[in-house]
């Protein structure tokens, strides 16, 4: 086996296509915390495998992160790959396992990558818990980057404007916001939350930004959606716990599933 992350993704894509019996995929969706139950609305399941059946994936670490890959056929006849759970930078396996799903999906043909997450809301004045926000841009404060070497990828339109327009055709009232990515696994201090607001952030989380960068490097279009599950630390009320995140996900799963399904069918 190879140490080259791109070759590893090519190997994983070959193994994936063989394991699920699908020759090529059109779109990949990464379901973050709280989004996994929404996956059932995307299409008919063709096959589902644990990520650990493929080379390059880290074993799942967090409760509620299933660590499985589902191949589905959408109503519009597209082949979709759904990642039920993701690897986070805070797990300590380095940056390559974090973006391996996205790279594998692109090698398996996916030209569109949909990244979902649960996030803290930095604008409780206007955001509600359980609200989905379109990611318009990000601020990467993870200190990491999936790209090594002098590859100067343009990040002007990381989150493809055409895909954001398409979501607003489905859901005209949906807000847009800037996602601030931290390494975690701690939530922010109240001072860091205030900093993020001053910097122009609207949501804060521990995922998505690195995967979006890897997807753009790979030439895929990116759609990002955050499910706001708590106000950022110190803005209002109590700190959150992971169980509450999953509960918000369960409560909003049908709505989020319908949204994603409509968007995928319009691709
Ligand atoms: I859900 O408030 C969720 N994930 N960094 N901060 C960070 N990640 C999160 C938060 C939050 N809420």
Short mmCIF file of C-alpha atoms and ligand atoms in Angstrom, two decimals:
data_model
loop_
_atom_site.label_atom_id
_atom_site.label_comp_id
_atom_site.label_asym_id
_atom_site.label_seq_id
_atom_site.Cartn_x
_atom_site.Cartn_y
_atom_site.Cartn_z
CA UNK A 1 0.00 0.00 0.00
CA UNK A 2 1.00 3.58 -0.64
CA UNK A 3 1.65 6.61 1.58
CA UNK A 4 0.50 9.00 -1.16
CA UNK A 5 -2.94 10.22 -0.04
CA UNK A 6 -4.13 10.73 -3.62
CA UNK A 7 -3.10 7.21 -4.68
CA UNK A 8 -4.75 5.88 -1.53
CA UNK A 9 -8.00 7.63 -2.53
CA UNK A 10 -7.77 6.07 -6.00
CA UNK A 11 -7.35 2.63 -4.39
CA UNK A 12 -10.27 3.30 -2.03
CA UNK A 13 -12.48 4.42 -4.94
CA UNK A 14 -11.69 1.22 -6.86
CA UNK A 15 -12.44 -0.90 -3.78
CA UNK A 16 -15.64 1.06 -3.10
CA UNK A 17 -17.00 0.67 -6.64
CA UNK A 18 -16.29 -3.05 -6.47
CA UNK A 19 -17.83 -3.48 -3.02
CA UNK A 20 -21.10 -1.69 -3.83
CA UNK A 21 -21.31 -2.77 -7.48
CA UNK A 22 -21.65 0.75 -8.90
CA UNK A 23 -19.29 1.92 -11.64
CA UNK A 24 -19.41 5.66 -11.03
CA UNK A 25 -21.01 8.23 -8.75
CA UNK A 26 -22.41 11.66 -9.52
CA UNK A 27 -22.57 13.23 -6.08
CA UNK A 28 -21.28 12.62 -2.58
CA UNK A 29 -22.90 13.74 0.66
CA UNK A 30 -21.12 13.84 4.00
CA UNK A 31 -23.61 13.59 6.86
CA UNK A 32 -22.34 15.29 9.99
CA UNK A 33 -23.60 15.02 13.56
CA UNK A 34 -27.37 15.10 13.60
CA UNK A 35 -27.67 14.66 9.82
CA UNK A 36 -27.35 10.87 9.62
CA UNK A 37 -31.11 10.22 9.99
CA UNK A 38 -31.71 12.58 7.04
CA UNK A 39 -29.81 10.22 4.75
CA UNK A 40 -32.82 7.94 4.34
CA UNK A 41 -34.61 10.58 2.25
CA UNK A 42 -31.91 10.82 -0.45
CA UNK A 43 -32.77 7.67 -2.40
CA UNK A 44 -32.98 3.89 -2.56
CA UNK A 45 -30.08 2.14 -0.89
CA UNK A 46 -28.04 -0.01 -3.25
CA UNK A 47 -25.44 -1.11 -0.70
CA UNK A 48 -23.84 0.00 2.54
CA UNK A 49 -20.38 -0.80 3.86
CA UNK A 50 -18.25 0.22 6.85
CA UNK A 51 -15.57 2.75 5.87
CA UNK A 52 -13.03 0.47 7.45
CA UNK A 53 -13.58 -2.03 4.58
CA UNK A 54 -11.69 0.46 2.38
CA UNK A 55 -8.06 1.58 2.54
CA UNK A 56 -7.22 4.90 4.17
CA UNK A 57 -10.17 5.49 6.48
CA UNK A 58 -9.67 5.95 10.21
CA UNK A 59 -11.88 3.88 12.54
CA UNK A 60 -14.94 5.82 13.84
CA UNK A 61 -14.42 7.54 17.18
CA UNK A 62 -17.54 9.46 18.24
CA UNK A 63 -20.93 8.09 19.35
CA UNK A 64 -23.49 8.82 16.62
CA UNK A 65 -20.84 8.82 13.91
CA UNK A 66 -21.64 5.57 12.19
CA UNK A 67 -18.57 5.44 9.94
CA UNK A 68 -20.42 3.82 7.03
CA UNK A 69 -20.72 4.54 3.34
CA UNK A 70 -24.07 4.08 1.63
CA UNK A 71 -24.53 3.94 -2.15
CA UNK A 72 -27.97 5.16 -3.21
CA UNK A 73 -29.92 5.76 -6.39
CA UNK A 74 -31.85 9.04 -6.34
CA UNK A 75 -35.32 9.62 -7.79
CA UNK A 76 -33.67 11.57 -10.62
CA UNK A 77 -31.50 8.54 -11.46
CA UNK A 78 -28.24 9.81 -10.00
CA UNK A 79 -25.82 7.62 -8.11
CA UNK A 80 -25.04 9.17 -4.74
CA UNK A 81 -22.48 8.24 -2.14
CA UNK A 82 -23.49 9.06 1.41
CA UNK A 83 -20.88 9.14 4.16
CA UNK A 84 -22.68 8.41 7.43
CA UNK A 85 -20.24 10.13 9.76
CA UNK A 86 -16.83 11.64 9.16
CA UNK A 87 -13.34 11.77 10.63
CA UNK A 88 -12.47 14.96 12.49
CA UNK A 89 -9.06 16.59 12.87
CA UNK A 90 -9.39 16.41 16.67
CA UNK A 91 -9.26 12.61 16.50
CA UNK A 92 -5.54 12.98 16.00
CA UNK A 93 -5.02 10.91 12.83
CA UNK A 94 -3.80 13.98 10.93
CA UNK A 95 -5.40 15.80 8.04
CA UNK A 96 -5.42 13.08 5.37
CA UNK A 97 -8.05 10.80 6.97
CA UNK A 98 -10.25 13.91 7.44
CA UNK A 99 -10.45 14.51 3.68
CA UNK A 100 -10.09 10.91 2.51
CA UNK A 101 -13.85 10.45 1.98
CA UNK A 102 -14.05 13.51 -0.23
CA UNK A 103 -10.98 12.48 -2.23
CA UNK A 104 -12.31 8.93 -2.59
CA UNK A 105 -15.72 10.18 -3.76
CA UNK A 106 -14.10 12.43 -6.36
CA UNK A 107 -11.98 9.52 -7.61
CA UNK A 108 -15.22 7.52 -7.83
CA UNK A 109 -16.63 10.16 -10.17
CA UNK A 110 -18.42 12.62 -7.88
CA UNK A 111 -18.36 16.13 -9.32
CA UNK A 112 -20.46 17.58 -6.52
CA UNK A 113 -19.74 17.27 -2.81
CA UNK A 114 -22.40 18.18 -0.24
CA UNK A 115 -20.95 18.80 3.22
CA UNK A 116 -23.30 18.95 6.19
CA UNK A 117 -22.50 19.63 9.81
CA UNK A 118 -23.92 20.58 13.16
CA UNK A 119 -22.59 23.89 14.38
CA UNK A 120 -22.76 26.51 17.04
CA UNK A 121 -24.59 29.65 16.01
CA UNK A 122 -22.72 32.93 16.39
CA UNK A 123 -25.79 35.08 15.66
CA UNK A 124 -28.48 34.08 18.16
CA UNK A 125 -30.17 37.45 17.41
CA UNK A 126 -31.24 35.99 14.05
CA UNK A 127 -30.55 32.23 14.21
CA UNK A 128 -32.71 29.57 15.80
CA UNK A 129 -31.69 26.16 17.09
CA UNK A 130 -32.76 23.65 14.44
CA UNK A 131 -32.24 26.12 11.59
CA UNK A 132 -30.22 25.12 8.53
CA UNK A 133 -27.82 27.78 7.22
CA UNK A 134 -26.13 27.71 3.81
CA UNK A 135 -22.37 28.09 4.09
CA UNK A 136 -21.27 31.02 1.94
CA UNK A 137 -17.60 30.92 2.91
CA UNK A 138 -15.34 29.78 5.72
CA UNK A 139 -12.55 30.91 8.01
CA UNK A 140 -10.14 28.05 8.61
CA UNK A 141 -8.75 28.36 12.14
CA UNK A 142 -7.81 24.67 12.40
CA UNK A 143 -4.15 25.42 11.74
CA UNK A 144 -4.23 22.61 9.17
CA UNK A 145 -4.54 22.36 5.39
CA UNK A 146 -5.06 19.18 3.38
CA UNK A 147 -2.70 20.37 0.65
CA UNK A 148 1.05 20.06 0.93
CA UNK A 149 3.45 21.85 -1.40
CA UNK A 150 3.20 24.70 -3.85
CA UNK A 151 -0.33 24.03 -5.08
CA UNK A 152 -1.99 27.44 -4.82
CA UNK A 153 -5.65 26.50 -5.04
CA UNK A 154 -7.98 29.46 -5.56
CA UNK A 155 -10.57 29.68 -2.79
CA UNK A 156 -12.61 32.60 -4.11
CA UNK A 157 -15.73 30.44 -4.56
CA UNK A 158 -15.16 27.43 -2.31
CA UNK A 159 -18.92 27.03 -1.83
CA UNK A 160 -20.21 27.01 -5.42
CA UNK A 161 -22.52 30.00 -6.02
CA UNK A 162 -24.66 28.03 -8.51
CA UNK A 163 -25.36 25.37 -5.87
CA UNK A 164 -26.30 28.00 -3.30
CA UNK A 165 -28.71 29.51 -5.84
CA UNK A 166 -30.17 26.06 -6.37
CA UNK A 167 -30.79 25.59 -2.64
CA UNK A 168 -32.55 28.95 -2.49
CA UNK A 169 -34.85 27.83 -5.33
CA UNK A 170 -35.91 24.99 -3.02
CA UNK A 171 -35.82 27.00 0.23
CA UNK A 172 -35.97 30.76 -0.50
CA UNK A 173 -35.89 31.77 3.16
CA UNK A 174 -32.65 29.97 3.99
CA UNK A 175 -29.96 32.22 5.48
CA UNK A 176 -26.30 32.19 4.40
CA UNK A 177 -23.36 32.42 6.72
CA UNK A 178 -19.62 32.16 7.20
CA UNK A 179 -18.45 28.96 8.92
CA UNK A 180 -15.52 29.26 11.30
CA UNK A 181 -13.62 25.98 11.67
CA UNK A 182 -11.67 25.14 14.81
CA UNK A 183 -9.70 21.97 15.48
CA UNK A 184 -11.62 21.17 18.66
CA UNK A 185 -12.38 18.96 20.51
CA UNK A 186 -13.11 21.69 23.04
CA UNK A 187 -15.89 24.09 22.28
CA UNK A 188 -14.81 27.73 22.17
CA UNK A 189 -14.30 30.01 25.11
CA UNK A 190 -16.74 32.92 25.25
CA UNK A 191 -13.83 35.21 24.23
CA UNK A 192 -13.17 33.07 21.14
CA UNK A 193 -16.85 33.21 20.28
CA UNK A 194 -16.77 37.03 20.53
CA UNK A 195 -13.65 37.02 18.32
CA UNK A 196 -15.40 34.90 15.70
CA UNK A 197 -18.31 37.34 15.60
CA UNK A 198 -15.91 40.26 15.08
CA UNK A 199 -14.15 38.30 12.32
CA UNK A 200 -17.42 37.94 10.44
CA UNK A 201 -18.28 34.39 11.41
CA UNK A 202 -21.87 33.18 11.63
CA UNK A 203 -21.39 29.52 12.64
CA UNK A 204 -18.62 27.71 14.44
CA UNK A 205 -17.67 24.06 14.20
CA UNK A 206 -14.98 21.41 13.93
CA UNK A 207 -15.37 20.08 10.40
CA UNK A 208 -16.20 20.93 6.77
CA UNK A 209 -13.54 23.56 5.93
CA UNK A 210 -10.73 21.07 5.25
CA UNK A 211 -13.04 18.80 3.25
CA UNK A 212 -14.23 21.79 1.21
CA UNK A 213 -10.63 22.72 0.41
CA UNK A 214 -9.82 19.14 -0.63
CA UNK A 215 -12.94 19.04 -2.81
CA UNK A 216 -11.97 22.29 -4.56
CA UNK A 217 -8.44 20.98 -5.09
CA UNK A 218 -10.02 17.89 -6.66
CA UNK A 219 -12.14 20.05 -8.97
CA UNK A 220 -15.54 19.27 -7.42
CA UNK A 221 -18.30 21.77 -6.72
CA UNK A 222 -19.13 22.16 -3.04
CA UNK A 223 -22.35 22.79 -1.16
CA UNK A 224 -22.15 23.29 2.60
CA UNK A 225 -25.05 23.36 5.05
CA UNK A 226 -24.85 23.85 8.80
CA UNK A 227 -27.55 22.76 11.20
CA UNK A 228 -27.41 25.25 14.06
CA UNK A 229 -27.79 23.16 17.20
CA UNK A 230 -26.63 25.58 19.92
CA UNK A 231 -25.66 29.20 20.42
CA UNK A 232 -21.88 29.66 20.68
CA UNK A 233 -20.47 29.48 24.20
CA UNK A 234 -21.29 32.45 26.38
CA UNK A 235 -23.84 34.00 24.00
CA UNK A 236 -26.89 32.70 25.84
CA UNK A 237 -27.74 29.96 28.31
CA UNK A 238 -25.96 26.71 29.01
CA UNK A 239 -23.08 24.95 27.28
CA UNK A 240 -24.19 22.08 25.06
CA UNK A 241 -23.46 18.40 24.98
CA UNK A 242 -23.26 15.92 22.12
CA UNK A 243 -26.54 14.20 23.06
CA UNK A 244 -28.41 17.49 22.51
CA UNK A 245 -26.80 17.81 19.08
CA UNK A 246 -28.07 14.36 18.10
CA UNK A 247 -31.52 15.21 19.51
CA UNK A 248 -31.75 18.36 17.37
CA UNK A 249 -30.73 16.18 14.41
CA UNK A 250 -33.47 13.66 15.11
CA UNK A 251 -36.02 16.46 15.47
CA UNK A 252 -35.05 18.06 12.15
CA UNK A 253 -34.09 14.93 10.16
CA UNK A 254 -37.22 14.78 8.01
CA UNK A 255 -36.96 18.47 7.08
CA UNK A 256 -33.21 18.22 6.33
CA UNK A 257 -33.69 15.00 4.35
CA UNK A 258 -36.39 16.54 2.17
CA UNK A 259 -34.20 19.60 1.57
CA UNK A 260 -31.15 17.55 0.55
CA UNK A 261 -33.23 15.21 -1.59
CA UNK A 262 -34.79 18.11 -3.50
CA UNK A 263 -31.37 19.69 -4.05
CA UNK A 264 -29.74 16.44 -5.20
CA UNK A 265 -32.61 15.79 -7.61
CA UNK A 266 -32.04 19.23 -9.15
CA UNK A 267 -28.31 18.65 -9.80
I1 LIG B 1 -23.00 21.01 17.28
O1 LIG B 1 -20.43 25.68 19.57
C1 LIG B 1 -21.51 22.16 17.60
N1 LIG B 1 -20.30 21.92 17.11
N2 LIG B 1 -16.46 24.45 17.63
N3 LIG B 1 -18.47 25.08 18.61
C2 LIG B 1 -17.74 24.21 17.85
N4 LIG B 1 -18.26 23.13 17.31
C3 LIG B 1 -19.56 22.91 17.53
C4 LIG B 1 -20.35 23.74 18.29
C5 LIG B 1 -19.78 24.89 18.88
N5 LIG B 1 -21.59 23.24 18.33
#
